[in-house]
Short mmCIF file of C-alpha atoms in Angstrom, two decimals:
data_model
loop_
_atom_site.label_atom_id
_atom_site.label_comp_id
_atom_site.label_asym_id
_atom_site.label_seq_id
_atom_site.Cartn_x
_atom_site.Cartn_y
_atom_site.Cartn_z
CA UNK A 1 20.64 -12.82 22.69
CA UNK A 2 25.23 -11.76 23.07
CA UNK A 3 26.70 -14.45 20.78
CA UNK A 4 29.89 -15.21 22.08
CA UNK A 5 31.44 -19.38 21.82
CA UNK A 6 32.62 -19.82 17.47
CA UNK A 7 31.07 -22.18 15.57
CA UNK A 8 32.84 -24.25 13.71
CA UNK A 9 30.27 -24.13 10.78
CA UNK A 10 28.50 -20.59 9.58
CA UNK A 11 25.86 -21.41 7.35
CA UNK A 12 24.26 -18.19 5.53
CA UNK A 13 20.51 -17.98 3.54
CA UNK A 14 19.66 -15.28 1.89
CA UNK A 15 15.73 -15.45 2.73
CA UNK A 16 12.14 -13.97 0.34
CA UNK A 17 9.22 -15.30 1.22
CA UNK A 18 8.58 -18.76 0.33
CA UNK A 19 7.53 -19.16 4.07
CA UNK A 20 6.16 -23.20 4.43
CA UNK A 21 9.23 -24.37 2.33
CA UNK A 22 11.64 -21.81 4.77
CA UNK A 23 10.12 -24.10 7.46
CA UNK A 24 11.40 -27.01 5.58
CA UNK A 25 14.52 -26.02 5.34
CA UNK A 26 15.36 -24.76 8.90
CA UNK A 27 14.25 -27.79 9.80
CA UNK A 28 16.32 -30.07 7.36
CA UNK A 29 19.40 -28.56 9.46
CA UNK A 30 18.55 -28.70 13.11
CA UNK A 31 17.36 -32.32 12.25
CA UNK A 32 21.86 -32.21 11.71
CA UNK A 33 23.23 -34.82 13.79
CA UNK A 34 26.04 -32.08 13.60
CA UNK A 35 25.17 -28.94 16.56
CA UNK A 36 28.90 -26.75 16.21
CA UNK A 37 27.54 -24.34 13.88
CA UNK A 38 25.39 -20.89 13.42
CA UNK A 39 22.10 -19.90 11.13
CA UNK A 40 22.94 -16.92 9.40
CA UNK A 41 19.29 -15.48 7.96
CA UNK A 42 19.40 -12.91 6.07
CA UNK A 43 16.34 -11.25 5.13
CA UNK A 44 15.59 -9.67 1.68
CA UNK A 45 12.59 -7.59 2.19
CA UNK A 46 10.47 -11.22 3.43
CA UNK A 47 6.80 -10.19 3.70
CA UNK A 48 5.55 -10.09 7.91
CA UNK A 49 4.60 -13.86 8.36
CA UNK A 50 8.66 -14.84 7.06
CA UNK A 51 10.63 -12.44 9.24
CA UNK A 52 7.43 -14.16 12.00
CA UNK A 53 8.42 -17.47 11.27
CA UNK A 54 12.15 -16.26 11.90
CA UNK A 55 11.23 -14.76 14.51
CA UNK A 56 9.74 -18.21 16.46
CA UNK A 57 13.14 -20.47 15.44
CA UNK A 58 15.75 -17.94 16.96
CA UNK A 59 13.40 -17.80 19.77
CA UNK A 60 13.54 -21.28 20.26
CA UNK A 61 17.06 -21.80 19.34
CA UNK A 62 19.85 -18.91 19.51
CA UNK A 63 22.63 -20.54 17.06
CA UNK A 64 19.47 -19.10 14.75
CA UNK A 65 20.54 -15.19 13.63
CA UNK A 66 18.29 -13.10 11.94
CA UNK A 67 19.77 -10.17 10.26
CA UNK A 68 17.39 -7.73 7.55
CA UNK A 69 19.22 -6.53 4.83
CA UNK A 70 19.85 -2.77 5.20
CA UNK A 71 22.39 -2.52 1.61
CA UNK A 72 21.29 -2.13 -1.43
CA UNK A 73 21.30 -3.40 -4.33
CA UNK A 74 18.63 -6.65 -2.98
CA UNK A 75 18.86 -9.39 -3.80
CA UNK A 76 20.15 -12.47 -2.72
CA UNK A 77 23.75 -12.54 -3.84
CA UNK A 78 23.96 -8.59 -1.25
CA UNK A 79 22.56 -10.90 1.44
CA UNK A 80 24.85 -13.24 0.97
CA UNK A 81 27.90 -11.34 1.43
CA UNK A 82 26.71 -9.52 4.22
CA UNK A 83 26.46 -12.97 5.41
CA UNK A 84 30.95 -14.05 4.21
CA UNK A 85 30.97 -10.47 6.12
CA UNK A 86 29.42 -12.03 9.47
CA UNK A 87 30.45 -15.32 9.69
CA UNK A 88 32.05 -16.01 12.35
CA UNK A 89 32.70 -19.55 11.28
CA UNK A 90 36.60 -21.79 10.35
CA UNK A 91 34.18 -23.50 7.56
CA UNK A 92 31.21 -21.38 5.47
CA UNK A 93 28.40 -23.64 3.96
CA UNK A 94 25.12 -21.50 1.47
CA UNK A 95 23.00 -22.82 1.18
CA UNK A 96 19.48 -22.11 -0.16
CA UNK A 97 16.37 -21.32 1.52
CA UNK A 98 13.43 -23.38 -0.42
CA UNK A 99 15.59 -26.59 -0.64
CA UNK A 100 16.43 -29.27 1.94
CA UNK A 101 19.40 -31.38 3.31
CA UNK A 102 19.47 -34.60 4.99
CA UNK A 103 20.15 -35.23 8.27
CA UNK A 104 23.97 -36.75 7.85
CA UNK A 105 25.07 -33.15 5.33
CA UNK A 106 26.79 -30.89 7.61
CA UNK A 107 28.74 -33.31 9.77
CA UNK A 108 29.31 -35.61 6.58
CA UNK A 109 31.19 -31.04 5.23
CA UNK A 110 33.07 -30.56 8.38
CA UNK A 111 34.25 -33.50 8.16
CA UNK A 112 35.07 -34.12 5.38
CA UNK A 113 36.99 -30.60 4.74
CA UNK A 114 38.52 -30.44 8.58
CA UNK A 115 39.94 -33.86 7.86
CA UNK A 116 41.91 -32.41 4.41
CA UNK A 117 44.04 -28.86 5.71
CA UNK A 118 45.31 -28.81 2.43
CA UNK A 119 41.86 -28.03 0.61
CA UNK A 120 40.48 -24.90 0.69
CA UNK A 121 36.59 -25.89 -0.53
CA UNK A 122 35.13 -29.62 -1.60
CA UNK A 123 32.25 -30.91 -2.94
CA UNK A 124 29.74 -32.27 -2.91
CA UNK A 125 26.87 -34.57 -4.70
CA UNK A 126 23.20 -33.59 -4.89
CA UNK A 127 19.71 -34.03 -5.08
CA UNK A 128 16.65 -33.23 -5.58
CA UNK A 129 13.95 -32.35 -3.57
CA UNK A 130 9.63 -31.76 -3.67
CA UNK A 131 7.10 -32.92 -3.91
CA UNK A 132 7.50 -36.39 -2.71
CA UNK A 133 10.72 -35.40 -0.80
CA UNK A 134 14.41 -36.27 -1.84
CA UNK A 135 15.45 -37.79 -5.09
CA UNK A 136 19.05 -38.25 -5.16
CA UNK A 137 19.29 -40.21 -7.91
CA UNK A 138 20.97 -38.37 -10.64
CA UNK A 139 19.18 -35.70 -13.23
CA UNK A 140 19.89 -32.82 -15.18
CA UNK A 141 18.98 -30.47 -11.89
CA UNK A 142 21.70 -32.47 -9.90
CA UNK A 143 25.59 -30.74 -9.46
CA UNK A 144 28.71 -32.29 -7.73
CA UNK A 145 30.24 -34.62 -9.58
CA UNK A 146 33.22 -34.94 -11.43
CA UNK A 147 32.24 -35.68 -14.80
CA UNK A 148 34.09 -32.79 -16.50
CA UNK A 149 38.13 -33.14 -17.21
CA UNK A 150 38.21 -29.28 -16.79
CA UNK A 151 36.18 -27.49 -14.61
CA UNK A 152 36.90 -24.02 -15.59
CA UNK A 153 35.68 -24.99 -19.33
CA UNK A 154 32.68 -26.50 -17.58
CA UNK A 155 31.86 -23.08 -15.71
CA UNK A 156 33.20 -21.14 -19.71
CA UNK A 157 30.75 -23.29 -21.08
CA UNK A 158 28.09 -23.22 -19.75
CA UNK A 159 27.53 -26.24 -18.43
CA UNK A 160 28.17 -25.85 -14.71
CA UNK A 161 29.95 -28.86 -13.13
CA UNK A 162 28.38 -27.65 -9.69
CA UNK A 163 26.60 -24.91 -7.57
CA UNK A 164 27.68 -22.69 -4.49
CA UNK A 165 24.89 -24.68 -2.22
CA UNK A 166 26.73 -27.91 -2.79
CA UNK A 167 29.55 -26.99 -1.49
CA UNK A 168 32.03 -26.03 2.19
CA UNK A 169 34.35 -23.41 2.32
CA UNK A 170 36.64 -23.02 4.26
CA UNK A 171 35.65 -19.20 5.21
CA UNK A 172 39.52 -17.56 4.92
CA UNK A 173 40.39 -19.66 2.35
CA UNK A 174 37.68 -16.84 0.84
CA UNK A 175 38.12 -14.01 2.64
CA UNK A 176 42.13 -13.94 1.08
CA UNK A 177 41.07 -14.08 -2.78
CA UNK A 178 39.06 -11.31 -2.78
CA UNK A 179 36.08 -13.26 -3.30
CA UNK A 180 32.77 -11.81 -3.52
CA UNK A 181 29.04 -12.06 -4.88
CA UNK A 182 28.53 -10.22 -7.42
CA UNK A 183 25.58 -7.70 -7.01
CA UNK A 184 25.65 -6.41 -10.51
CA UNK A 185 24.41 -10.00 -11.66
CA UNK A 186 20.51 -11.27 -11.50
CA UNK A 187 21.09 -15.12 -13.04
CA UNK A 188 24.40 -16.98 -12.15
CA UNK A 189 25.70 -15.91 -9.74
CA UNK A 190 26.63 -18.87 -8.15
CA UNK A 191 28.36 -20.06 -12.13
CA UNK A 192 30.25 -16.78 -11.48
CA UNK A 193 31.11 -17.49 -7.26
CA UNK A 194 33.03 -20.65 -8.23
CA UNK A 195 34.98 -18.99 -10.98
CA UNK A 196 36.14 -16.58 -8.90
CA UNK A 197 37.14 -19.37 -6.82
CA UNK A 198 38.49 -21.15 -9.08
CA UNK A 199 40.53 -17.64 -10.83
CA UNK A 200 41.78 -16.30 -7.55
CA UNK A 201 43.45 -20.51 -7.39
CA UNK A 202 41.13 -21.81 -4.33
CA UNK A 203 42.85 -26.25 -3.66
CA UNK A 204 39.38 -28.87 -4.41
CA UNK A 205 38.06 -31.89 -4.95
CA UNK A 206 34.67 -33.43 -4.93
CA UNK A 207 33.64 -36.38 -1.71
CA UNK A 208 32.78 -39.80 -2.80
CA UNK A 209 29.94 -39.91 -0.53
CA UNK A 210 26.05 -40.32 -1.23
CA UNK A 211 23.64 -36.98 -2.26
CA UNK A 212 22.93 -34.54 0.36
CA UNK A 213 21.75 -31.71 -0.22
CA UNK A 214 17.80 -31.39 -2.02
CA UNK A 215 18.49 -28.57 -4.85
CA UNK A 216 13.84 -27.41 -4.45
CA UNK A 217 12.33 -29.12 -8.46
CA UNK A 218 8.97 -28.18 -8.98
CA UNK A 219 6.99 -26.57 -11.24
CA UNK A 220 9.05 -22.97 -11.71
CA UNK A 221 12.07 -23.72 -11.71
CA UNK A 222 12.78 -21.85 -14.13
CA UNK A 223 11.53 -18.06 -14.06
CA UNK A 224 13.85 -17.26 -14.15
CA UNK A 225 13.88 -16.96 -17.92
CA UNK A 226 10.99 -15.45 -18.27
CA UNK A 227 12.45 -12.10 -17.45
CA UNK A 228 15.54 -12.30 -18.79
CA UNK A 229 14.85 -10.17 -21.73
CA UNK A 230 14.36 -7.81 -20.00
CA UNK A 231 15.87 -4.36 -19.67
CA UNK A 232 18.52 -5.11 -16.13
CA UNK A 233 18.22 -9.19 -16.70
CA UNK A 234 19.93 -9.39 -20.71
CA UNK A 235 22.54 -5.82 -19.33
CA UNK A 236 23.33 -8.57 -16.64
CA UNK A 237 23.89 -11.38 -19.12
CA UNK A 238 26.44 -8.24 -20.98
CA UNK A 239 28.59 -7.47 -17.77
CA UNK A 240 28.72 -11.44 -17.47
CA UNK A 241 30.51 -12.04 -20.89
CA UNK A 242 32.62 -8.16 -20.54
CA UNK A 243 33.87 -10.85 -17.19
CA UNK A 244 33.91 -13.72 -18.19
CA UNK A 245 36.14 -13.65 -21.01
CA UNK A 246 37.84 -9.73 -19.00
CA UNK A 247 39.18 -12.43 -15.83
CA UNK A 248 39.55 -15.83 -17.87
CA UNK A 249 41.87 -14.23 -20.93
CA UNK A 250 43.21 -12.56 -17.99
CA UNK A 251 44.43 -16.09 -16.42
CA UNK A 252 44.54 -18.22 -18.88
CA UNK A 253 45.07 -15.66 -22.20
CA UNK A 254 43.34 -17.13 -25.13
CA UNK A 255 42.70 -20.76 -24.04
CA UNK A 256 39.28 -21.64 -22.83
CA UNK A 257 38.03 -18.33 -25.99
CA UNK A 258 36.28 -21.31 -27.38
CA UNK A 259 34.52 -22.34 -24.70
CA UNK A 260 33.38 -19.19 -23.63
CA UNK A 261 31.76 -18.48 -27.76
CA UNK A 262 29.94 -21.69 -26.53
CA UNK A 263 28.51 -20.23 -22.92
CA UNK A 264 27.59 -17.39 -25.36
CA UNK A 265 26.01 -19.89 -27.73
CA UNK A 266 24.12 -21.58 -24.60
CA UNK A 267 22.17 -18.63 -23.37
CA UNK A 268 21.30 -17.27 -27.45
CA UNK A 269 20.10 -20.74 -28.25
CA UNK A 270 18.14 -20.65 -24.91
CA UNK A 271 16.67 -16.56 -25.08
CA UNK A 272 15.73 -16.50 -28.00
CA UNK A 273 12.33 -17.81 -27.84
CA UNK A 274 11.93 -15.23 -25.17
CA UNK A 275 12.07 -12.36 -27.12
CA UNK A 276 15.63 -11.71 -27.57
CA UNK A 277 15.69 -9.25 -30.79
CA UNK A 278 18.04 -8.70 -33.44
CA UNK A 279 19.33 -5.49 -32.07
CA UNK A 280 20.17 -6.99 -28.09
CA UNK A 281 21.93 -10.37 -30.67
CA UNK A 282 24.44 -8.09 -31.58
CA UNK A 283 25.26 -6.57 -29.20
CA UNK A 284 26.84 -10.06 -27.28
CA UNK A 285 28.40 -10.67 -30.69
CA UNK A 286 29.95 -6.95 -29.96
CA UNK A 287 30.97 -7.64 -26.88
CA UNK A 288 32.63 -11.42 -27.78
CA UNK A 289 33.91 -9.43 -30.29
CA UNK A 290 35.92 -7.27 -27.55
CA UNK A 291 37.76 -9.71 -25.73
CA UNK A 292 37.78 -11.94 -29.23
CA UNK A 293 37.32 -11.05 -32.65
CA UNK A 294 36.94 -13.74 -34.72
CA UNK A 295 34.24 -16.14 -32.40
CA UNK A 296 32.72 -12.00 -32.09
CA UNK A 297 32.80 -12.05 -35.83
CA UNK A 298 31.14 -15.60 -35.49
CA UNK A 299 27.49 -14.77 -33.44
CA UNK A 300 26.83 -12.24 -35.67
CA UNK A 301 26.73 -13.68 -38.79
CA UNK A 302 25.28 -16.86 -37.16
CA UNK A 303 22.85 -14.02 -36.23
CA UNK A 304 22.99 -12.44 -39.31
CA UNK A 305 22.21 -15.94 -41.33
CA UNK A 306 18.98 -16.62 -39.21
CA UNK A 307 17.82 -13.70 -40.01
CA UNK A 308 17.89 -14.34 -43.90
CA UNK A 309 16.85 -17.36 -43.67
CA UNK A 310 13.84 -16.57 -41.32
CA UNK A 311 12.25 -14.76 -43.51
CA UNK A 312 12.45 -17.15 -46.27
CA UNK A 313 11.39 -20.43 -43.96
CA UNK A 314 10.47 -19.42 -41.05
CA UNK A 315 12.17 -19.08 -37.28
CA UNK A 316 12.28 -21.99 -35.54
CA UNK A 317 13.13 -23.65 -39.26
CA UNK A 318 15.87 -21.13 -39.42
CA UNK A 319 17.10 -20.91 -35.56
CA UNK A 320 17.58 -24.54 -36.11
CA UNK A 321 19.76 -24.70 -39.62
CA UNK A 322 21.73 -21.78 -37.79
CA UNK A 323 22.56 -23.68 -34.35
CA UNK A 324 22.73 -27.23 -35.59
CA UNK A 325 26.30 -27.43 -34.91
CA UNK A 326 26.26 -25.90 -31.59
CA UNK A 327 22.45 -28.49 -31.04
CA UNK A 328 24.47 -31.88 -31.79
CA UNK A 329 27.83 -31.18 -29.84
CA UNK A 330 25.28 -29.77 -26.56
CA UNK A 331 23.27 -32.90 -27.29
CA UNK A 332 27.61 -35.23 -26.81
CA UNK A 333 28.00 -33.09 -23.48
CA UNK A 334 24.17 -33.89 -22.49
CA UNK A 335 24.91 -37.76 -23.49
CA UNK A 336 27.83 -38.25 -21.34
CA UNK A 337 27.45 -35.71 -18.20
CA UNK A 338 24.27 -37.85 -17.45
CA UNK A 339 26.30 -40.97 -18.37
CA UNK A 340 29.95 -40.12 -15.96
CA UNK A 341 27.01 -38.82 -13.46
CA UNK A 342 24.88 -42.17 -13.26
CA UNK A 343 28.80 -43.95 -13.29
CA UNK A 344 29.76 -42.28 -10.45
CA UNK A 345 26.71 -42.09 -8.59
CA UNK A 346 26.56 -46.24 -9.03
CA UNK A 347 29.97 -46.15 -7.44
CA UNK A 348 29.46 -44.05 -4.62
CA UNK A 349 27.21 -45.73 -3.81
CA UNK A 350 28.01 -49.83 -4.05
#
């Protein structure tokens, strides 16, 4: 069917299998009170049952448009780039196909950004969605709260203040800012996208409204960690380290070098238990060292110390010892973050 009326909002949603979950998200979109939208469901090579589901929704509602990815590489990033290119709405939202939105989500988001022509995007708080339905209570997997003094520091250190699905963007701002999804990344694509928005100078604020998005948290939420030390994922992480240092230093000099080092340490701490080798750890140190010699040397020295201690007291204890300062700092950041989330949640729901 030819699309003749421009919608106010374009919803871009990559789809790859998980038919039952996709149906829940589609139903939650259709249940919204706001109706001037187009849904660009970009299929990433799903099996027949998922494609049939999408076609049924398309047949029932001409605001739903199914696009089958023909470009390479395969992945949600490519699908989102296709959606961004094809979007006709003044505003754009990137939603995940296995999540959930509240019935007021779209109306609230459009009304909020429409009332602020000075802004390029607005950040909204999220909850979680699981077997017991939508839960707005703040926790480890909820985002979109103003809990950090400096969001650029937060992204550099991988303490993500918001994810892409927290936000509604002005489509023209993304295009004029040259913001695109990086197809070389196999994880943390959302973080990179929002970091690009900040470095491009896009203006934004946090909305003081109840959570409107349910991020699906089930067994398997951390499945990406099982693949992180494949050769492809490791190459992706090295690319991200290099890109973050390059882009942030180009904009802010060496102001955020320690935050970037902290972010690399967070990656290191999390994935040495999944098989990161000594050689790979030194490759990360080398990637850091190309941009800041001091922190590159410190990262390498810590890895050498871990290997030496491991011969004496075992890898597990050795890892805890060399990472002790980081673990203490991470605990303090996590406590402050969760405390601030709860405080803001109580305020917006008073």
